[in-house]
XYZ file of C-alpha atoms in Angstrom:
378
model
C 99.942 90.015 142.218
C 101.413 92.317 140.244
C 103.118 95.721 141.584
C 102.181 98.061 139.154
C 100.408 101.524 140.084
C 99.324 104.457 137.268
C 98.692 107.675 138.826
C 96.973 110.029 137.581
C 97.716 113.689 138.908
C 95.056 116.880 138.150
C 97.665 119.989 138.978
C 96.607 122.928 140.077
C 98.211 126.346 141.700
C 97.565 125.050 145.348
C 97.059 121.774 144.957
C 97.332 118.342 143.113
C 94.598 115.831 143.061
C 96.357 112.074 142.756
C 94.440 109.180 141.943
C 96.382 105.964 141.956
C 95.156 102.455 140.628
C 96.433 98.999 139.975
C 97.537 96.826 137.302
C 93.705 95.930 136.936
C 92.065 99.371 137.142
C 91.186 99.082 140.566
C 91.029 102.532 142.760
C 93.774 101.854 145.353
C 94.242 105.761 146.831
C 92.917 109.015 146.181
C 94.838 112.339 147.706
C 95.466 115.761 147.641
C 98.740 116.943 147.816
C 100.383 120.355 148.083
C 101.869 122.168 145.164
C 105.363 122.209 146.558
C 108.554 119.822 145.452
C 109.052 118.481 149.288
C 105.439 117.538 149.886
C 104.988 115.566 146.751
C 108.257 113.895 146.747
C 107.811 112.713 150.230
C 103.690 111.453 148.689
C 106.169 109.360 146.262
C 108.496 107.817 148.524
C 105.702 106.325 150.211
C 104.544 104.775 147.100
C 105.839 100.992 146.260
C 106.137 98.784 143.275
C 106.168 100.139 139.458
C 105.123 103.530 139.094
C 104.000 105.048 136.068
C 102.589 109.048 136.242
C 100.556 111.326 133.905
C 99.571 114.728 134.222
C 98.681 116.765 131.387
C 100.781 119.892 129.636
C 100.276 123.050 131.121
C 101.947 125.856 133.036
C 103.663 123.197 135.619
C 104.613 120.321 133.321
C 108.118 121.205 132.814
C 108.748 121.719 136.373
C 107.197 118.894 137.404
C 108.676 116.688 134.829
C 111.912 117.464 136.205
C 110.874 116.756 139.724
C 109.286 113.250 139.290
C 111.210 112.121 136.118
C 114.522 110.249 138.624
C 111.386 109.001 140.725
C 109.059 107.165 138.644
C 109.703 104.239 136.098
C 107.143 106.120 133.128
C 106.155 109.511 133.004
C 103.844 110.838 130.733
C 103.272 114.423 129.824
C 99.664 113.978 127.744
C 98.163 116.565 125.022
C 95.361 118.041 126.885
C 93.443 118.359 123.900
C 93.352 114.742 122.996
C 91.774 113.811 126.065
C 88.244 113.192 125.171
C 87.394 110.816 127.858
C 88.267 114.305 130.129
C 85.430 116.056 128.899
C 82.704 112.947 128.980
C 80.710 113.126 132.154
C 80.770 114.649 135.296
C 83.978 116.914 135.628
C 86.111 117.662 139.162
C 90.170 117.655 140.138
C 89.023 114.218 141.555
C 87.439 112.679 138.638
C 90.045 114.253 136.325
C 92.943 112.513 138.135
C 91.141 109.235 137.998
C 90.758 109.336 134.192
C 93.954 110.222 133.690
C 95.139 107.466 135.501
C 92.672 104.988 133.505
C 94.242 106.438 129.894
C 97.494 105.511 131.072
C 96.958 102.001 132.094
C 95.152 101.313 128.882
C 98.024 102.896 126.919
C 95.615 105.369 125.440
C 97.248 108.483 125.736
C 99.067 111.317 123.265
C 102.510 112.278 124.921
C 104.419 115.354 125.034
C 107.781 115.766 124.061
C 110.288 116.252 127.278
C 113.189 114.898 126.983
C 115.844 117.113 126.069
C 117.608 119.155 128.328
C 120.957 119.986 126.504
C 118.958 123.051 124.647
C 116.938 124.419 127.552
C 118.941 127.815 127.983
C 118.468 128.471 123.920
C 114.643 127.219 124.364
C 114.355 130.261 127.231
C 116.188 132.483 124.893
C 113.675 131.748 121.654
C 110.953 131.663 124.151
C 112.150 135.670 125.205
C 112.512 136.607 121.582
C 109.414 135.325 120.120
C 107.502 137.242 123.096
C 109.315 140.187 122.572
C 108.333 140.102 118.254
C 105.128 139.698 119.118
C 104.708 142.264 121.338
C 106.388 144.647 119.213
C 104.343 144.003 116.428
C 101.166 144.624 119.115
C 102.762 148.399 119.745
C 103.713 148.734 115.798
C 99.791 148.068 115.064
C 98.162 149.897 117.454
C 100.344 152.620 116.276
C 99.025 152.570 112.862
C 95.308 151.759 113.899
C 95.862 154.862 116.001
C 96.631 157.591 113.305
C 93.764 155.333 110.678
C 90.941 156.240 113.590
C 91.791 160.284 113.107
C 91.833 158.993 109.118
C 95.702 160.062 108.618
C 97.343 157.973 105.974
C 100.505 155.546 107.726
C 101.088 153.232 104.926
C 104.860 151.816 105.319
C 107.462 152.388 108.085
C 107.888 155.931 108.015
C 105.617 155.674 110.903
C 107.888 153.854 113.441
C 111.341 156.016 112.463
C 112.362 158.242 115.128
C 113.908 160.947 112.716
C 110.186 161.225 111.895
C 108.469 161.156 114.620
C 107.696 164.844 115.288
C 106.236 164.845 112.139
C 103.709 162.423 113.086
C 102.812 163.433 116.052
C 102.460 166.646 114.542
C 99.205 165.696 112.334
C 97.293 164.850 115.534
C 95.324 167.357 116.216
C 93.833 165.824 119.607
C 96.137 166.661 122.852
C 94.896 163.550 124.148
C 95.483 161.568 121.229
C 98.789 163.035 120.549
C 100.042 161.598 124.057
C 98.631 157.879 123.935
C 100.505 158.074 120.863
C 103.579 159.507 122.535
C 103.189 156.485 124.945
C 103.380 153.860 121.633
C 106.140 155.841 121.129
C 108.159 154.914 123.967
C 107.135 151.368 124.137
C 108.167 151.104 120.794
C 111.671 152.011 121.925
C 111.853 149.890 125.061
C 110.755 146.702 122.945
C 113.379 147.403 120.117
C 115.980 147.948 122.692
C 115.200 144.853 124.638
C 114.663 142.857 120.841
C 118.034 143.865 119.940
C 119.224 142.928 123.451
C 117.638 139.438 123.276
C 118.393 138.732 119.759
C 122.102 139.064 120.645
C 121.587 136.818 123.318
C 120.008 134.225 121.326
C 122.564 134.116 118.817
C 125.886 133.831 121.100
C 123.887 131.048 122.849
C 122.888 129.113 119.179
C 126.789 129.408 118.265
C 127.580 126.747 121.576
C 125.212 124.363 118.943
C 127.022 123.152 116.356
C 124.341 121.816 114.227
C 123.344 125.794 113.661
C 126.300 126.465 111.451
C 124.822 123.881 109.202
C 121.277 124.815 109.382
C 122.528 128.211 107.999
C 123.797 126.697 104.857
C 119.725 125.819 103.878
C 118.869 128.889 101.620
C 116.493 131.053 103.585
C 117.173 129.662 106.754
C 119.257 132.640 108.579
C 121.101 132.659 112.004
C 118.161 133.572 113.627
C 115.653 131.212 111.772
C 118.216 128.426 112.221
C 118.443 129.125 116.223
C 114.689 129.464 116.691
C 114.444 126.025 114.834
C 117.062 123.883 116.717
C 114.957 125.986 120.121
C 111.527 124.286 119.327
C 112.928 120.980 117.678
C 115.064 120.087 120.227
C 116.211 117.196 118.302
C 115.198 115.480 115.189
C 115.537 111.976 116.790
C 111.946 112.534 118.908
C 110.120 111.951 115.331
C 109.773 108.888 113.890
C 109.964 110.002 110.566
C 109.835 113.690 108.104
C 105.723 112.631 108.205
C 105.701 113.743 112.087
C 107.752 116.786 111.677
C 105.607 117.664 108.820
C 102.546 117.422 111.140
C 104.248 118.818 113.802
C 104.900 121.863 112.059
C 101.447 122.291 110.730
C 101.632 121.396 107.315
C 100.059 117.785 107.474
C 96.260 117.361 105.758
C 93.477 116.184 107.833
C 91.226 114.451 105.605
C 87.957 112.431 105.690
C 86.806 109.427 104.473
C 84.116 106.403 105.114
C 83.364 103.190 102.536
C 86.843 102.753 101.662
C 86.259 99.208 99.919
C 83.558 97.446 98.484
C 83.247 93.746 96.580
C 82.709 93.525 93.323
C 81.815 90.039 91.733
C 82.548 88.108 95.000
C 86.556 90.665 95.270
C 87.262 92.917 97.590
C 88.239 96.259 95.628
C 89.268 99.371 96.781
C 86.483 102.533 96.127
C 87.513 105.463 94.064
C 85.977 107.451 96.190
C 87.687 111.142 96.295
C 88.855 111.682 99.869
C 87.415 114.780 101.435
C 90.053 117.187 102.821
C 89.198 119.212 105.334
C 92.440 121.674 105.279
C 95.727 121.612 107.683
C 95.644 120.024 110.849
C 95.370 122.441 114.055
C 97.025 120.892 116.548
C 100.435 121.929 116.163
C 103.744 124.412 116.762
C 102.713 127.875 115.633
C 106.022 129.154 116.117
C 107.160 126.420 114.152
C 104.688 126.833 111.112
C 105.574 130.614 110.939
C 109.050 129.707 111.093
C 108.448 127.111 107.931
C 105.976 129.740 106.270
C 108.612 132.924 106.572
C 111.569 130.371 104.742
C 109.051 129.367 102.255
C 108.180 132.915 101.313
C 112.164 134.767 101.327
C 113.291 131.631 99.938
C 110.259 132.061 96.652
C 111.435 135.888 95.989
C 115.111 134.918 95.945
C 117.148 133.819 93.052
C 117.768 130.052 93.601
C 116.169 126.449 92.949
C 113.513 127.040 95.261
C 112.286 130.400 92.844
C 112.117 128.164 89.936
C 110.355 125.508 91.469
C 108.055 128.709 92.525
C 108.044 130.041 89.128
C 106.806 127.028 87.175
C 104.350 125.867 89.803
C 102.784 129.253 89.628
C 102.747 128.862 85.447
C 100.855 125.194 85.586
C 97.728 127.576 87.764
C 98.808 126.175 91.065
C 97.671 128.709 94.178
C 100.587 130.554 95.429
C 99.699 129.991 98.933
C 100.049 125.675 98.058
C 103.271 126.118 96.444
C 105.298 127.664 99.601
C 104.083 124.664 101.214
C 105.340 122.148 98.430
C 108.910 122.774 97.187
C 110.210 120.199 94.409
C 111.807 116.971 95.904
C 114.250 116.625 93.070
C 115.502 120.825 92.764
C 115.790 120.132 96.629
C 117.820 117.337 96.013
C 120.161 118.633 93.327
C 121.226 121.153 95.985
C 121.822 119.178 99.071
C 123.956 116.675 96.681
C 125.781 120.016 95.401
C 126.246 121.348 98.922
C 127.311 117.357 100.758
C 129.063 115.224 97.978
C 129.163 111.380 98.478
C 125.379 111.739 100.599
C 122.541 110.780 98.535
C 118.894 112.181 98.875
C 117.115 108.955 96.990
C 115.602 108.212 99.954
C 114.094 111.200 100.918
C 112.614 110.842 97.592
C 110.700 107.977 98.758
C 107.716 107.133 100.808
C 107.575 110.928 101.718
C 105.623 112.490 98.801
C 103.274 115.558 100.067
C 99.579 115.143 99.947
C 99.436 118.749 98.730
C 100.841 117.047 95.483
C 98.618 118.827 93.140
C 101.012 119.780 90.113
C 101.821 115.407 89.474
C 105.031 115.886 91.139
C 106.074 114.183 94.081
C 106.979 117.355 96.638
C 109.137 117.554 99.742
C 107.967 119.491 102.011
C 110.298 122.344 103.531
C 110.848 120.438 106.848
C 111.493 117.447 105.351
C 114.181 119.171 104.074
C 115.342 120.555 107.364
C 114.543 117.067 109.009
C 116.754 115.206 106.675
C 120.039 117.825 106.461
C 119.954 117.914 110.543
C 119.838 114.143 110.870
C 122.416 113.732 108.819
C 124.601 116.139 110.653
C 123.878 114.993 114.282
Protein backbone atom coordinates (compact mmCIF):
# COMPACT_ATOMS: atom_id res chain seq x y z
CA UNK A 1 0.00 0.00 0.00
CA UNK A 2 1.29 3.00 -0.85
CA UNK A 3 2.52 5.78 1.80
CA UNK A 4 1.43 8.77 0.33
CA UNK A 5 -0.77 11.46 2.32
CA UNK A 6 -2.05 15.12 0.70
CA UNK A 7 -3.13 17.45 3.28
CA UNK A 8 -5.05 19.93 2.84
CA UNK A 9 -4.79 22.88 5.49
CA UNK A 10 -7.77 25.86 5.73
CA UNK A 11 -5.58 28.65 7.88
CA UNK A 12 -7.02 30.85 9.88
CA UNK A 13 -5.90 33.54 12.79
CA UNK A 14 -6.56 30.91 15.63
CA UNK A 15 -6.67 27.99 14.01
CA UNK A 16 -5.91 25.55 11.06
CA UNK A 17 -8.33 23.01 9.85
CA UNK A 18 -6.14 19.81 8.33
CA UNK A 19 -7.67 17.28 6.34
CA UNK A 20 -5.37 14.48 5.34
CA UNK A 21 -6.11 11.64 2.71
CA UNK A 22 -4.42 8.81 0.94
CA UNK A 23 -2.94 7.91 -2.24
CA UNK A 24 -6.62 6.88 -3.25
CA UNK A 25 -8.66 9.83 -1.93
CA UNK A 26 -9.66 8.20 1.06
CA UNK A 27 -10.32 10.54 4.35
CA UNK A 28 -7.64 9.18 6.74
CA UNK A 29 -7.70 12.27 9.59
CA UNK A 30 -9.36 15.40 10.07
CA UNK A 31 -7.91 18.06 12.88
CA UNK A 32 -7.68 21.30 14.14
CA UNK A 33 -4.57 22.61 15.02
CA UNK A 34 -3.35 25.81 16.67
CA UNK A 35 -1.95 28.71 14.77
CA UNK A 36 1.45 28.54 16.38
CA UNK A 37 4.94 27.04 14.75
CA UNK A 38 5.41 24.40 17.85
CA UNK A 39 1.91 22.98 17.74
CA UNK A 40 1.83 22.30 14.07
CA UNK A 41 5.27 21.06 13.73
CA UNK A 42 4.80 18.62 16.48
CA UNK A 43 0.93 17.67 14.23
CA UNK A 44 3.75 16.87 11.43
CA UNK A 45 6.13 14.81 13.15
CA UNK A 46 3.45 12.55 13.92
CA UNK A 47 2.63 12.18 10.37
CA UNK A 48 4.39 9.13 8.31
CA UNK A 49 5.08 8.24 4.76
CA UNK A 50 5.14 10.93 1.73
CA UNK A 51 3.72 14.10 2.55
CA UNK A 52 2.57 16.54 0.22
CA UNK A 53 0.70 20.04 1.73
CA UNK A 54 -1.47 22.84 0.23
CA UNK A 55 -2.85 25.76 1.70
CA UNK A 56 -3.84 28.63 -0.25
CA UNK A 57 -2.03 32.36 -0.53
CA UNK A 58 -2.97 34.67 1.96
CA UNK A 59 -1.73 36.68 4.92
CA UNK A 60 0.16 33.41 6.47
CA UNK A 61 1.54 31.71 3.37
CA UNK A 62 4.94 33.03 3.53
CA UNK A 63 5.34 32.22 7.07
CA UNK A 64 4.08 29.09 6.84
CA UNK A 65 5.92 28.16 3.78
CA UNK A 66 8.98 28.65 5.62
CA UNK A 67 7.87 26.58 8.52
CA UNK A 68 6.72 23.36 6.69
CA UNK A 69 8.91 23.69 3.50
CA UNK A 70 12.29 21.32 5.42
CA UNK A 71 9.23 19.10 6.63
CA UNK A 72 7.23 17.98 3.82
CA UNK A 73 8.33 16.30 0.44
CA UNK A 74 5.71 18.92 -1.84
CA UNK A 75 4.34 22.00 -0.78
CA UNK A 76 2.00 23.87 -2.60
CA UNK A 77 1.06 27.47 -2.16
CA UNK A 78 -2.37 27.52 -4.57
CA UNK A 79 -4.03 30.80 -6.26
CA UNK A 80 -7.07 31.20 -4.23
CA UNK A 81 -8.87 32.45 -7.05
CA UNK A 82 -8.50 29.45 -9.23
CA UNK A 83 -10.10 27.29 -6.87
CA UNK A 84 -13.49 26.74 -8.23
CA UNK A 85 -14.18 23.46 -6.70
CA UNK A 86 -13.83 25.90 -3.23
CA UNK A 87 -16.79 27.72 -3.97
CA UNK A 88 -19.13 24.58 -5.28
CA UNK A 89 -21.28 23.37 -2.45
CA UNK A 90 -21.55 23.60 1.03
CA UNK A 91 -18.64 25.85 2.45
CA UNK A 92 -16.78 25.40 6.18
CA UNK A 93 -12.80 25.39 7.43
CA UNK A 94 -13.60 21.59 7.38
CA UNK A 95 -14.86 21.12 3.97
CA UNK A 96 -12.35 23.68 2.64
CA UNK A 97 -9.36 21.65 3.92
CA UNK A 98 -10.76 18.52 2.43
CA UNK A 99 -10.97 20.01 -1.09
CA UNK A 100 -7.88 21.31 -0.95
CA UNK A 101 -6.47 18.19 -0.19
CA UNK A 102 -8.54 16.43 -3.16
CA UNK A 103 -6.98 19.27 -5.83
CA UNK A 104 -3.70 18.27 -4.80
CA UNK A 105 -3.87 14.60 -5.20
CA UNK A 106 -5.43 15.01 -8.58
CA UNK A 107 -2.67 17.47 -9.56
CA UNK A 108 -5.28 20.09 -10.23
CA UNK A 109 -4.03 22.99 -8.66
CA UNK A 110 -2.44 26.70 -9.74
CA UNK A 111 0.78 27.27 -7.56
CA UNK A 112 2.32 30.24 -6.15
CA UNK A 113 5.65 31.28 -6.61
CA UNK A 114 7.93 30.75 -3.23
CA UNK A 115 10.98 29.87 -3.75
CA UNK A 116 13.40 32.49 -3.55
CA UNK A 117 14.81 33.68 -0.55
CA UNK A 118 18.12 35.44 -1.64
CA UNK A 119 15.87 38.78 -2.40
CA UNK A 120 13.57 38.77 0.62
CA UNK A 121 15.14 41.92 2.44
CA UNK A 122 14.79 44.01 -1.11
CA UNK A 123 11.12 42.35 -1.50
CA UNK A 124 10.35 44.05 2.25
CA UNK A 125 12.02 47.14 1.07
CA UNK A 126 9.76 47.45 -2.42
CA UNK A 127 6.95 46.19 -0.37
CA UNK A 128 7.63 49.60 2.18
CA UNK A 129 8.05 51.86 -0.79
CA UNK A 130 5.19 50.95 -2.89
CA UNK A 131 2.93 51.42 0.41
CA UNK A 132 4.42 54.50 1.17
CA UNK A 133 3.65 55.96 -2.94
CA UNK A 134 0.48 54.97 -2.57
CA UNK A 135 -0.34 56.47 0.39
CA UNK A 136 1.15 59.61 -0.55
CA UNK A 137 -0.67 59.89 -3.54
CA UNK A 138 -4.02 59.16 -1.10
CA UNK A 139 -2.90 62.55 1.02
CA UNK A 140 -1.81 64.43 -2.43
CA UNK A 141 -5.59 63.74 -3.69
CA UNK A 142 -7.53 64.38 -0.95
CA UNK A 143 -5.63 67.53 -0.84
CA UNK A 144 -6.77 68.65 -4.14
CA UNK A 145 -10.41 67.18 -3.80
CA UNK A 146 -10.32 69.30 -0.66
CA UNK A 147 -9.75 72.90 -2.08
CA UNK A 148 -12.21 71.55 -5.59
CA UNK A 149 -15.25 71.03 -2.81
CA UNK A 150 -14.85 75.02 -1.69
CA UNK A 151 -14.47 75.34 -5.85
CA UNK A 152 -10.74 76.86 -5.58
CA UNK A 153 -8.74 76.07 -8.66
CA UNK A 154 -5.41 73.46 -7.66
CA UNK A 155 -4.43 72.43 -11.05
CA UNK A 156 -0.54 71.32 -10.89
CA UNK A 157 1.85 71.04 -7.89
CA UNK A 158 1.86 74.37 -6.61
CA UNK A 159 -0.50 72.84 -4.23
CA UNK A 160 1.85 70.41 -2.35
CA UNK A 161 5.07 73.08 -2.16
CA UNK A 162 5.70 74.22 1.22
CA UNK A 163 7.03 77.76 0.12
CA UNK A 164 3.35 78.00 -0.86
CA UNK A 165 1.52 76.75 1.48
CA UNK A 166 0.30 79.83 3.40
CA UNK A 167 -1.00 80.89 0.36
CA UNK A 168 -3.28 78.07 0.12
CA UNK A 169 -4.42 77.81 3.16
CA UNK A 170 -5.07 81.30 2.92
CA UNK A 171 -8.09 80.97 0.24
CA UNK A 172 -10.04 78.81 2.72
CA UNK A 173 -12.31 80.69 4.11
CA UNK A 174 -13.77 77.87 6.55
CA UNK A 175 -11.74 77.62 10.06
CA UNK A 176 -12.67 74.15 10.00
CA UNK A 177 -11.72 73.48 6.62
CA UNK A 178 -8.58 75.38 6.82
CA UNK A 179 -7.34 72.85 9.64
CA UNK A 180 -8.30 69.34 8.04
CA UNK A 181 -6.32 70.85 5.43
CA UNK A 182 -3.51 71.81 7.77
CA UNK A 183 -3.66 68.08 8.85
CA UNK A 184 -3.01 66.93 4.84
CA UNK A 185 -0.48 69.19 5.34
CA UNK A 186 1.50 67.45 7.80
CA UNK A 187 0.88 64.02 6.56
CA UNK A 188 2.10 65.13 3.46
CA UNK A 189 5.41 65.86 5.14
CA UNK A 190 5.69 62.74 7.28
CA UNK A 191 5.07 60.50 4.05
CA UNK A 192 7.73 62.44 1.92
CA UNK A 193 10.12 62.21 4.73
CA UNK A 194 9.62 58.55 5.32
CA UNK A 195 9.49 58.09 1.02
CA UNK A 196 12.76 59.66 0.85
CA UNK A 197 13.89 57.58 3.86
CA UNK A 198 12.73 54.29 2.27
CA UNK A 199 13.72 55.03 -1.18
CA UNK A 200 17.32 55.34 0.09
CA UNK A 201 16.95 52.21 1.68
CA UNK A 202 15.77 50.43 -1.25
CA UNK A 203 18.44 51.50 -3.39
CA UNK A 204 21.66 50.68 -1.10
CA UNK A 205 19.92 47.28 -0.68
CA UNK A 206 19.32 46.78 -4.88
CA UNK A 207 23.20 47.75 -5.27
CA UNK A 208 24.14 44.12 -3.13
CA UNK A 209 22.19 42.70 -6.65
CA UNK A 210 24.25 42.72 -9.33
CA UNK A 211 21.84 42.05 -12.03
CA UNK A 212 20.42 45.84 -11.17
CA UNK A 213 23.38 47.56 -12.71
CA UNK A 214 22.32 45.89 -15.87
CA UNK A 215 18.68 46.37 -15.67
CA UNK A 216 19.60 50.13 -15.59
CA UNK A 217 21.18 50.03 -18.94
CA UNK A 218 17.29 49.22 -20.53
CA UNK A 219 16.19 52.83 -21.56
CA UNK A 220 13.49 53.87 -19.14
CA UNK A 221 14.18 51.46 -16.67
CA UNK A 222 15.81 53.70 -13.70
CA UNK A 223 17.48 52.60 -10.36
CA UNK A 224 14.38 52.56 -8.78
CA UNK A 225 12.25 50.86 -11.59
CA UNK A 226 15.10 48.35 -11.98
CA UNK A 227 15.05 47.51 -7.99
CA UNK A 228 11.27 47.31 -7.76
CA UNK A 229 11.51 44.82 -10.77
CA UNK A 230 14.26 42.37 -9.59
CA UNK A 231 11.77 42.83 -5.85
CA UNK A 232 8.60 41.26 -7.51
CA UNK A 233 10.45 38.96 -10.14
CA UNK A 234 12.56 37.37 -7.92
CA UNK A 235 14.12 35.53 -10.67
CA UNK A 236 13.46 35.03 -14.27
CA UNK A 237 14.13 31.22 -14.06
CA UNK A 238 10.40 30.62 -12.20
CA UNK A 239 8.82 31.26 -15.89
CA UNK A 240 8.90 28.95 -18.38
CA UNK A 241 9.12 31.25 -21.03
CA UNK A 242 8.68 35.56 -21.96
CA UNK A 243 4.72 34.18 -22.61
CA UNK A 244 4.39 33.74 -18.61
CA UNK A 245 6.09 36.89 -17.69
CA UNK A 246 3.99 38.58 -20.20
CA UNK A 247 0.87 37.21 -18.40
CA UNK A 248 2.28 37.64 -15.28
CA UNK A 249 2.65 41.17 -15.71
CA UNK A 250 -0.76 41.75 -17.08
CA UNK A 251 -0.31 42.23 -20.56
CA UNK A 252 -1.46 38.70 -21.88
CA UNK A 253 -5.10 38.61 -23.95
CA UNK A 254 -7.82 36.50 -22.71
CA UNK A 255 -9.75 35.54 -25.61
CA UNK A 256 -12.77 33.35 -26.56
CA UNK A 257 -13.50 30.93 -28.90
CA UNK A 258 -15.85 27.66 -29.65
CA UNK A 259 -16.10 25.60 -33.29
CA UNK A 260 -12.56 25.84 -33.96
CA UNK A 261 -12.65 23.18 -36.93
CA UNK A 262 -15.06 21.85 -39.15
CA UNK A 263 -14.85 19.13 -42.30
CA UNK A 264 -15.20 20.10 -45.44
CA UNK A 265 -15.61 17.41 -48.28
CA UNK A 266 -14.81 14.46 -45.91
CA UNK A 267 -11.14 17.08 -44.36
CA UNK A 268 -10.81 18.34 -41.32
CA UNK A 269 -10.14 22.25 -41.82
CA UNK A 270 -9.53 24.78 -39.51
CA UNK A 271 -12.63 27.69 -39.19
CA UNK A 272 -11.85 31.26 -39.93
CA UNK A 273 -13.71 32.16 -37.36
CA UNK A 274 -12.44 35.67 -35.75
CA UNK A 275 -11.51 34.93 -32.14
CA UNK A 276 -13.38 37.07 -29.68
CA UNK A 277 -11.10 39.00 -27.28
CA UNK A 278 -12.30 39.85 -24.28
CA UNK A 279 -9.37 42.43 -23.14
CA UNK A 280 -6.21 41.76 -20.65
CA UNK A 281 -6.26 39.10 -18.31
CA UNK A 282 -6.96 40.09 -14.48
CA UNK A 283 -5.26 37.87 -12.60
CA UNK A 284 -1.98 39.28 -12.28
CA UNK A 285 0.99 41.64 -10.52
CA UNK A 286 -0.38 45.17 -10.37
CA UNK A 287 2.73 46.46 -9.16
CA UNK A 288 4.27 44.78 -11.89
CA UNK A 289 1.91 46.09 -14.77
CA UNK A 290 2.36 49.72 -13.45
CA UNK A 291 5.91 49.14 -13.34
CA UNK A 292 5.76 47.88 -17.28
CA UNK A 293 3.08 50.71 -18.06
CA UNK A 294 5.31 53.76 -16.38
CA UNK A 295 8.63 52.36 -18.76
CA UNK A 296 6.36 52.15 -21.65
CA UNK A 297 5.13 55.70 -21.28
CA UNK A 298 8.87 57.76 -20.24
CA UNK A 299 10.42 55.49 -22.59
CA UNK A 300 7.51 56.85 -25.73
CA UNK A 301 8.27 60.74 -24.83
CA UNK A 302 12.03 60.19 -24.91
CA UNK A 303 14.31 60.45 -27.81
CA UNK A 304 15.34 56.82 -28.64
CA UNK A 305 14.20 53.60 -30.71
CA UNK A 306 11.39 53.04 -28.59
CA UNK A 307 9.90 56.94 -29.69
CA UNK A 308 10.13 55.95 -33.22
CA UNK A 309 8.61 52.77 -32.94
CA UNK A 310 5.91 55.12 -30.98
CA UNK A 311 5.91 57.62 -33.63
CA UNK A 312 5.12 55.47 -36.66
CA UNK A 313 2.69 53.19 -34.87
CA UNK A 314 0.75 56.24 -33.92
CA UNK A 315 0.96 57.45 -37.93
CA UNK A 316 -0.50 53.84 -39.32
CA UNK A 317 -3.98 54.94 -36.70
CA UNK A 318 -2.90 52.50 -34.07
CA UNK A 319 -4.47 53.56 -30.35
CA UNK A 320 -1.85 55.05 -28.26
CA UNK A 321 -2.83 53.14 -25.30
CA UNK A 322 -1.94 49.52 -27.68
CA UNK A 323 1.28 50.82 -28.73
CA UNK A 324 2.96 51.24 -25.06
CA UNK A 325 2.03 47.76 -24.78
CA UNK A 326 3.70 46.60 -28.17
CA UNK A 327 7.23 47.97 -28.78
CA UNK A 328 8.94 46.75 -32.19
CA UNK A 329 10.83 43.36 -31.86
CA UNK A 330 13.43 44.33 -34.40
CA UNK A 331 14.20 48.43 -33.02
CA UNK A 332 14.38 46.36 -29.68
CA UNK A 333 16.75 44.19 -31.10
CA UNK A 334 19.05 46.61 -32.90
CA UNK A 335 19.69 48.03 -29.42
CA UNK A 336 20.36 45.10 -27.24
CA UNK A 337 22.88 43.88 -30.19
CA UNK A 338 24.37 47.61 -29.99
CA UNK A 339 24.51 47.55 -26.19
CA UNK A 340 25.94 43.28 -25.88
CA UNK A 341 28.06 42.52 -29.09
CA UNK A 342 28.58 38.79 -30.03
CA UNK A 343 24.68 37.98 -28.27
CA UNK A 344 22.08 37.62 -30.78
CA UNK A 345 18.28 38.46 -30.26
CA UNK A 346 16.98 36.03 -33.35
CA UNK A 347 15.42 34.10 -31.02
CA UNK A 348 13.53 36.35 -29.15
CA UNK A 349 12.26 37.14 -32.49
CA UNK A 350 10.64 33.89 -32.64
CA UNK A 351 7.68 32.07 -31.31
CA UNK A 352 7.06 35.22 -29.08
CA UNK A 353 5.08 37.58 -31.37
CA UNK A 354 2.33 39.72 -29.27
CA UNK A 355 -1.28 39.05 -29.86
CA UNK A 356 -1.78 42.82 -29.67
CA UNK A 357 -0.04 42.60 -33.18
CA UNK A 358 -2.34 44.93 -34.88
CA UNK A 359 0.07 47.16 -37.12
CA UNK A 360 1.41 43.44 -39.26
CA UNK A 361 4.46 43.54 -37.26
CA UNK A 362 5.55 40.96 -35.08
CA UNK A 363 5.96 43.00 -31.46
CA UNK A 364 7.94 42.21 -28.33
CA UNK A 365 6.44 43.04 -25.61
CA UNK A 366 8.35 45.31 -22.95
CA UNK A 367 8.96 42.35 -20.54
CA UNK A 368 10.02 40.21 -22.97
CA UNK A 369 12.55 42.52 -23.28
CA UNK A 370 13.39 42.66 -19.63
CA UNK A 371 12.92 38.76 -19.46
CA UNK A 372 15.44 38.12 -22.12
CA UNK A 373 18.40 40.91 -21.06
CA UNK A 374 18.12 39.45 -17.26
CA UNK A 375 18.42 35.84 -18.36
CA UNK A 376 21.12 36.46 -20.18
CA UNK A 377 22.93 38.19 -17.41
CA UNK A 378 22.17 35.70 -14.54
Amino acid sequence: MSSEKYIGLDVHQATISVAVLDSRGKLVMESIVETKAATILDFFAGLRGTLSVTFEEGTWAAWLYDLLKPHVDKLVVCNPRKNALLKDGNKSDRIDARKLAELLRLDNLKPVYHGETGVRMLRELARSYLTIVKDLSRVMNRLKALYRSWAIPCAGRDVYYTRHRAEWLGKIREAGVRRRAEQLYQQLDMLQHLRQQTRGELLAESRKHTITVRLRQIPSLGPIRSALAVALIQTPHRFRTKRQLWAYSGLALETRTTGEHRYVKGQLRRSKKQISIRGLNKDHNHDLKGLFKAAATRASVQPGLFQDFYQRSLAKGIKPTMVRLTPGAQDCSHYADSMEEGRKLRRCETEVASRLSVSGEEPLPSPAIFFWWWSVGS
